[in-house]
Amino acid sequence: VPSAPPAGGAGRCPIDHSAMRAPNGCPVSARAADFDPFSDGYQQDPPDYVRWSREQEPVFYSPQLGYWVVTRYHDIKAIFRDNITFSPSIALEKITPTGPEANAVLASYEYGMSRTLVNEDEPAHMPRRRVLMEPFTPPELGHHEAMVRRLAREYVDRFIDDGRADLVDQMLWEVPLTVALHFLGVPEEDMDMLRQYSIAHTVNTWGRPKPEEQVAVAHAVGKFWQFAGKVLDKMRADPSGPGWMQYGIRMQKQHPEIVTDSYLHSMMMAGIVAAHETTANAAANAIKLLLQHREAWEDICADPSLIPNAVEECLRHNGSVAAWRRLATRDVRIGGVDIPAGAKLLIVTSSANHDERHFNDADFFDIRRENAGDQLTFGFGAHQCLGKDLARMELQIFLEEFSRRLPHMRLAEQAFSYVPNTSFRGPEHLWVEWDPAANPERRDRAVLSARAPVRIGDITRVDAYRTVKVESAVALTSDIVRLRLVAADGRPLPRWTPGAHIDVVCAVASGGIQDGGASSQDGAAAARPISRQYSLCGDPDARDAYEIAVLREPDGRGGSAWVHEYARAGALLRIRGPRNHFHFETDRGTVLLIAGGIGITPVSAMARRARALGLDYRLIYCGRSRASMALLDELTALHGERLQVYASDEGRRADFTALLATPCAETRVYACGPARMIDALTQACAHWPQDTLRVEHFTSALGKLDPSKEHAFEAVLASSGKSVQVRSDQTLLQALRDAHVEVRSDCEEGLCGSCEVRVLDGTIDHRDVVLTRAERESNTKMMSCCSRAAGKRVVLDL
Ligand code: HEM
Ligand code: FES
């Protein structure tokens, strides 16, 4: 059955001549046939369980589940991005249909769970989401911070002198449940009962209960449903409270067609689970993970400013939602595989979070990971978790409390068990031990008052820096220096892949280079830093050092001059990354590698990999003169005949038109160098298959503005009269942030509705999918992440 292989050679129609066939007619591979998300393998470690799929068959049909399973980051994000083609309507459907007996039990409770937010289609969903969004905004969430801190403190007080605790049973289950009830406005009810109810809901929705269990689960779910109804009735009598449900009831009065009765009842029940179990599990996973990586734990104990990024990395590495669901509403192709309309999809977000194509050294647990916040544990786009910042707040406060009061706690010996289901994931128990005599607060009560500010809403990656030491700085040419950087704490560095770069923080202020910035971490932080991106050369698998080659650019903004001046042996630098936007795919037989000048750095790493893999490759290296070309000796020794050098002072220029005269589907071309070289290559490759030429992009090209097609405009802030200039190469959101105006954002692609600003004057060029046509035409609001002024000026209600 024809089904073109996607990049990587993976995903091809699996040639396994078993009798089993997927609904698209393709045979089912043996591993796909074996896939069982209720097995111990998936329960213990979902991303590891589907590693084979991520690598070889990223979209497959599972006959045991009756679902198509998707495991790569890019495919999953594309699915989240398009909630019309990929409907969320099955998100809360029972993954294991129940038998008649259990159904009768549910009916006896008049169980009628239907649409909430998470499983609602457009056009009903987005207006409802927007009407109900306010209580989730950072200023509103800020009101809950003291409550979360108080609860965390009280629960730790209860066991701090015991030396041993099951954190799940003694704290992590109840505190998020209490927070959830506060947030929703539900009186604190019998916690144990609610815990049983919500586990039953998980098993009912995402589990595979045996027929005899189904009846007991149905009773618990039915009771939960009735409990939700009663609480709601009480609230209706007096909806003045501060909770989200009361807010919903009040909104129902204003918008009865948007916030319906059935919605409120379903949301009451689903909301408790959404807010509670997810966060309880996330907290248990995070603490387990940090204690298993003792050095990371000690780092956050020593420096609590690392906590917000550590939370993101924990959610990425071992999040509490392992997989989510969508329904294909039309025939569609995902990852090169044709999927029929009506297909159910299990999108394994935990696998996406371990995808090497997006996360460098993906299995490595790295609390300084620069893009940890890209994790998909909260979903993405129109349905992205509304409660994520409440969850983040809780997780940050828990980690802060534990790292201050119990820095000496360790995991006790134990086997971890999980409630078998596809989606909600966290250990049922988490035993930790410590010596109470060593509790810091016994020596110093001040420990109890230390507070790291909770960062709500903004997960910018500012704290994700790593300090490295310049081990050596060697001049390669008169204006290129090669730096070998080792971790300042001597620990292994994350692996990287050819094409990756790091950001180096250069202590350059707008007034020019600052003195001494490289000599200490504090020094580097003191000047107003800019960062510069440098591709990694050297050996990608070496964890002991990174190597970069830096060209002094006289016309630059001072970053490279700063590196040349201050990055001497022994100096400390701050870096972010590695990150790769220039992936080296090794799926085609022949590789042409082309570098101009300092562009050799990423290309040299690719050449090394091509050689190691025994690929058929050629390396073309162009420069002004041999004397100006870095790494020449090394490259000659490594690549011999495969290297062709074109030095213009020798009268030799590469003729790209001749070189690329005959297209070849089996060849990929990778290039890094000056813009005119890339332009020439783009022209020379114009008649080649579309994705042949790959060039270096230091930032992700996705959603990038094309400045040649945009115009600059002015945004006036009504409250202050301040004027913000929005350049043609930036979004309104970026310009506002540069002007220190805080605007919330999530997807930054016009999908989710978080970045809305009110417009008082000016016509808008709307580019989102959030606003209705009437709203667009009213010209009173806009999504600041993507929409722009149609004219020269807008006045905003900011
Ligand atoms: C939606 C995960 C905490 C409320 C979602 C979705 C996921 C998720 C995967 C679906 C996303 C999509 O379809 O794109 C999590 C995780 C949490 C968490 C991992 C904790 C670590 C919370 C909390 C609340 C909450 C604390 C409420 C206070 C919601 C709501 C939606 C949602 C209302 C539906 C949004 C929509 O469809 O527009 N969450 N969640 N979640 N979550 Fe969470
Ligand atoms: Fe999602 Fe703008 S619409 S951030």
PDB file of N, CA and C in Angstrom, residues 215-254:
ATOM      1  N   VAL A 215     -18.121  -2.406  37.403  1.00  0.00           N
ATOM      2  CA  VAL A 215     -19.339  -2.082  38.149  1.00  0.00           C
ATOM      3  C   VAL A 215     -18.994  -1.192  39.351  1.00  0.00           C
ATOM      4  N   ALA A 216     -17.929  -1.580  40.073  1.00  0.00           N
ATOM      5  CA  ALA A 216     -17.527  -0.768  41.226  1.00  0.00           C
ATOM      6  C   ALA A 216     -17.121   0.635  40.765  1.00  0.00           C
ATOM      7  N   VAL A 217     -16.375   0.698  39.643  1.00  0.00           N
ATOM      8  CA  VAL A 217     -15.946   1.997  39.106  1.00  0.00           C
ATOM      9  C   VAL A 217     -17.177   2.813  38.732  1.00  0.00           C
ATOM     10  N   ALA A 218     -18.162   2.163  38.127  1.00  0.00           N
ATOM     11  CA  ALA A 218     -19.368   2.876  37.690  1.00  0.00           C
ATOM     12  C   ALA A 218     -20.109   3.463  38.885  1.00  0.00           C
ATOM     13  N   HIS A 219     -20.152   2.719  40.001  1.00  0.00           N
ATOM     14  CA  HIS A 219     -20.804   3.270  41.194  1.00  0.00           C
ATOM     15  C   HIS A 219     -20.079   4.529  41.668  1.00  0.00           C
ATOM     16  N   ALA A 220     -18.760   4.455  41.739  1.00  0.00           N
ATOM     17  CA  ALA A 220     -17.996   5.617  42.220  1.00  0.00           C
ATOM     18  C   ALA A 220     -18.189   6.801  41.277  1.00  0.00           C
ATOM     19  N   VAL A 221     -18.148   6.535  39.959  1.00  0.00           N
ATOM     20  CA  VAL A 221     -18.319   7.619  38.988  1.00  0.00           C
ATOM     21  C   VAL A 221     -19.725   8.215  39.102  1.00  0.00           C
ATOM     22  N   GLY A 222     -20.710   7.347  39.260  1.00  0.00           N
ATOM     23  CA  GLY A 222     -22.098   7.812  39.402  1.00  0.00           C
ATOM     24  C   GLY A 222     -22.254   8.703  40.631  1.00  0.00           C
ATOM     25  N   LYS A 223     -21.615   8.271  41.742  1.00  0.00           N
ATOM     26  CA  LYS A 223     -21.708   9.078  42.973  1.00  0.00           C
ATOM     27  C   LYS A 223     -20.999  10.414  42.792  1.00  0.00           C
ATOM     28  N   PHE A 224     -19.900  10.370  42.114  1.00  0.00           N
ATOM     29  CA  PHE A 224     -19.135  11.595  41.847  1.00  0.00           C
ATOM     30  C   PHE A 224     -20.014  12.570  41.054  1.00  0.00           C
ATOM     31  N   TRP A 225     -20.732  12.017  40.079  1.00  0.00           N
ATOM     32  CA  TRP A 225     -21.604  12.836  39.230  1.00  0.00           C
ATOM     33  C   TRP A 225     -22.694  13.504  40.088  1.00  0.00           C
ATOM     34  N   GLN A 226     -23.269  12.683  40.960  1.00  0.00           N
ATOM     35  CA  GLN A 226     -24.346  13.229  41.815  1.00  0.00           C
ATOM     36  C   GLN A 226     -23.800  14.269  42.792  1.00  0.00           C
ATOM     37  N   PHE A 227     -22.621  13.971  43.325  1.00  0.00           N
ATOM     38  CA  PHE A 227     -21.984  14.930  44.240  1.00  0.00           C
ATOM     39  C   PHE A 227     -21.783  16.274  43.512  1.00  0.00           C
ATOM     40  N   ALA A 228     -21.280  16.196  42.275  1.00  0.00           N
ATOM     41  CA  ALA A 228     -21.029  17.428  41.509  1.00  0.00           C
ATOM     42  C   ALA A 228     -22.330  18.205  41.317  1.00  0.00           C
ATOM     43  N   GLY A 229     -23.410  17.486  41.036  1.00  0.00           N
ATOM     44  CA  GLY A 229     -24.700  18.139  40.816  1.00  0.00           C
ATOM     45  C   GLY A 229     -25.180  18.858  42.077  1.00  0.00           C
ATOM     46  N   LYS A 230     -25.019  18.170  43.231  1.00  0.00           N
ATOM     47  CA  LYS A 230     -25.485  18.778  44.490  1.00  0.00           C
ATOM     48  C   LYS A 230     -24.708  20.043  44.799  1.00  0.00           C
ATOM     49  N   VAL A 231     -23.389  19.957  44.638  1.00  0.00           N
ATOM     50  CA  VAL A 231     -22.559  21.132  44.932  1.00  0.00           C
ATOM     51  C   VAL A 231     -22.975  22.290  44.031  1.00  0.00           C
ATOM     52  N   LEU A 232     -23.249  21.958  42.804  1.00  0.00           N
ATOM     53  CA  LEU A 232     -23.619  22.986  41.836  1.00  0.00           C
ATOM     54  C   LEU A 232     -24.953  23.641  42.236  1.00  0.00           C
ATOM     55  N   ASP A 233     -25.898  22.802  42.668  1.00  0.00           N
ATOM     56  CA  ASP A 233     -27.193  23.363  43.079  1.00  0.00           C
ATOM     57  C   ASP A 233     -27.015  24.346  44.224  1.00  0.00           C
ATOM     58  N   LYS A 234     -26.169  23.947  45.192  1.00  0.00           N
ATOM     59  CA  LYS A 234     -25.921  24.840  46.333  1.00  0.00           C
ATOM     60  C   LYS A 234     -25.330  26.152  45.845  1.00  0.00           C
ATOM     61  N   MET A 235     -24.408  26.048  44.920  1.00  0.00           N
ATOM     62  CA  MET A 235     -23.753  27.257  44.406  1.00  0.00           C
ATOM     63  C   MET A 235     -24.739  28.155  43.688  1.00  0.00           C
ATOM     64  N   ARG A 236     -25.652  27.529  42.990  1.00  0.00           N
ATOM     65  CA  ARG A 236     -26.624  28.321  42.231  1.00  0.00           C
ATOM     66  C   ARG A 236     -27.443  29.209  43.160  1.00  0.00           C
ATOM     67  N   ALA A 237     -27.676  28.653  44.363  1.00  0.00           N
ATOM     68  CA  ALA A 237     -28.464  29.424  45.327  1.00  0.00           C
ATOM     69  C   ALA A 237     -27.712  30.695  45.724  1.00  0.00           C
ATOM     70  N   ASP A 238     -26.385  30.592  45.764  1.00  0.00           N
ATOM     71  CA  ASP A 238     -25.612  31.785  46.103  1.00  0.00           C
ATOM     72  C   ASP A 238     -24.304  31.785  45.300  1.00  0.00           C
ATOM     73  N   PRO A 239     -24.364  32.350  44.098  1.00  0.00           N
ATOM     74  CA  PRO A 239     -23.161  32.287  43.252  1.00  0.00           C
ATOM     75  C   PRO A 239     -22.210  33.475  43.453  1.00  0.00           C
ATOM     76  N   SER A 240     -22.189  34.019  44.663  1.00  0.00           N
ATOM     77  CA  SER A 240     -21.375  35.229  44.836  1.00  0.00           C
ATOM     78  C   SER A 240     -19.917  34.911  45.168  1.00  0.00           C
ATOM     79  N   GLY A 241     -19.617  33.631  45.459  1.00  0.00           N
ATOM     80  CA  GLY A 241     -18.265  33.281  45.929  1.00  0.00           C
ATOM     81  C   GLY A 241     -17.180  33.550  44.894  1.00  0.00           C
ATOM     82  N   PRO A 242     -15.910  33.453  45.329  1.00  0.00           N
ATOM     83  CA  PRO A 242     -14.806  33.788  44.447  1.00  0.00           C
ATOM     84  C   PRO A 242     -14.390  32.648  43.490  1.00  0.00           C
ATOM     85  N   GLY A 243     -15.001  31.466  43.629  1.00  0.00           N
ATOM     86  CA  GLY A 243     -14.526  30.307  42.852  1.00  0.00           C
ATOM     87  C   GLY A 243     -14.842  30.394  41.362  1.00  0.00           C
ATOM     88  N   TRP A 244     -14.119  29.558  40.625  1.00  0.00           N
ATOM     89  CA  TRP A 244     -14.299  29.536  39.167  1.00  0.00           C
ATOM     90  C   TRP A 244     -15.697  29.061  38.793  1.00  0.00           C
ATOM     91  N   MET A 245     -16.255  28.107  39.567  1.00  0.00           N
ATOM     92  CA  MET A 245     -17.594  27.618  39.245  1.00  0.00           C
ATOM     93  C   MET A 245     -18.629  28.713  39.462  1.00  0.00           C
ATOM     94  N   GLN A 246     -18.475  29.460  40.557  1.00  0.00           N
ATOM     95  CA  GLN A 246     -19.407  30.574  40.783  1.00  0.00           C
ATOM     96  C   GLN A 246     -19.257  31.604  39.661  1.00  0.00           C
ATOM     97  N   TYR A 247     -18.045  31.806  39.255  1.00  0.00           N
ATOM     98  CA  TYR A 247     -17.786  32.717  38.142  1.00  0.00           C
ATOM     99  C   TYR A 247     -18.538  32.212  36.896  1.00  0.00           C
ATOM    100  N   GLY A 248     -18.460  30.891  36.687  1.00  0.00           N
ATOM    101  CA  GLY A 248     -19.152  30.280  35.545  1.00  0.00           C
ATOM    102  C   GLY A 248     -20.660  30.496  35.627  1.00  0.00           C
ATOM    103  N   ILE A 249     -21.199  30.334  36.845  1.00  0.00           N
ATOM    104  CA  ILE A 249     -22.656  30.524  37.022  1.00  0.00           C
ATOM    105  C   ILE A 249     -23.019  31.988  36.723  1.00  0.00           C
ATOM    106  N   ARG A 250     -22.178  32.892  37.195  1.00  0.00           N
ATOM    107  CA  ARG A 250     -22.458  34.310  36.906  1.00  0.00           C
ATOM    108  C   ARG A 250     -22.366  34.591  35.405  1.00  0.00           C
ATOM    109  N   MET A 251     -21.389  33.974  34.777  1.00  0.00           N
ATOM    110  CA  MET A 251     -21.235  34.159  33.322  1.00  0.00           C
ATOM    111  C   MET A 251     -22.422  33.559  32.573  1.00  0.00           C
ATOM    112  N   GLN A 252     -22.979  32.487  33.145  1.00  0.00           N
ATOM    113  CA  GLN A 252     -24.138  31.862  32.504  1.00  0.00           C
ATOM    114  C   GLN A 252     -25.295  32.869  32.407  1.00  0.00           C
ATOM    115  N   LYS A 253     -25.400  33.688  33.451  1.00  0.00           N
ATOM    116  CA  LYS A 253     -26.489  34.681  33.426  1.00  0.00           C
ATOM    117  C   LYS A 253     -26.303  35.658  32.268  1.00  0.00           C
ATOM    118  N   GLN A 254     -25.019  36.025  32.023  1.00  0.00           N
ATOM    119  CA  GLN A 254     -24.748  36.977  30.931  1.00  0.00           C
ATOM    120  C   GLN A 254     -24.778  36.307  29.558  1.00  0.00           C
TER     121      GLN A 254
END
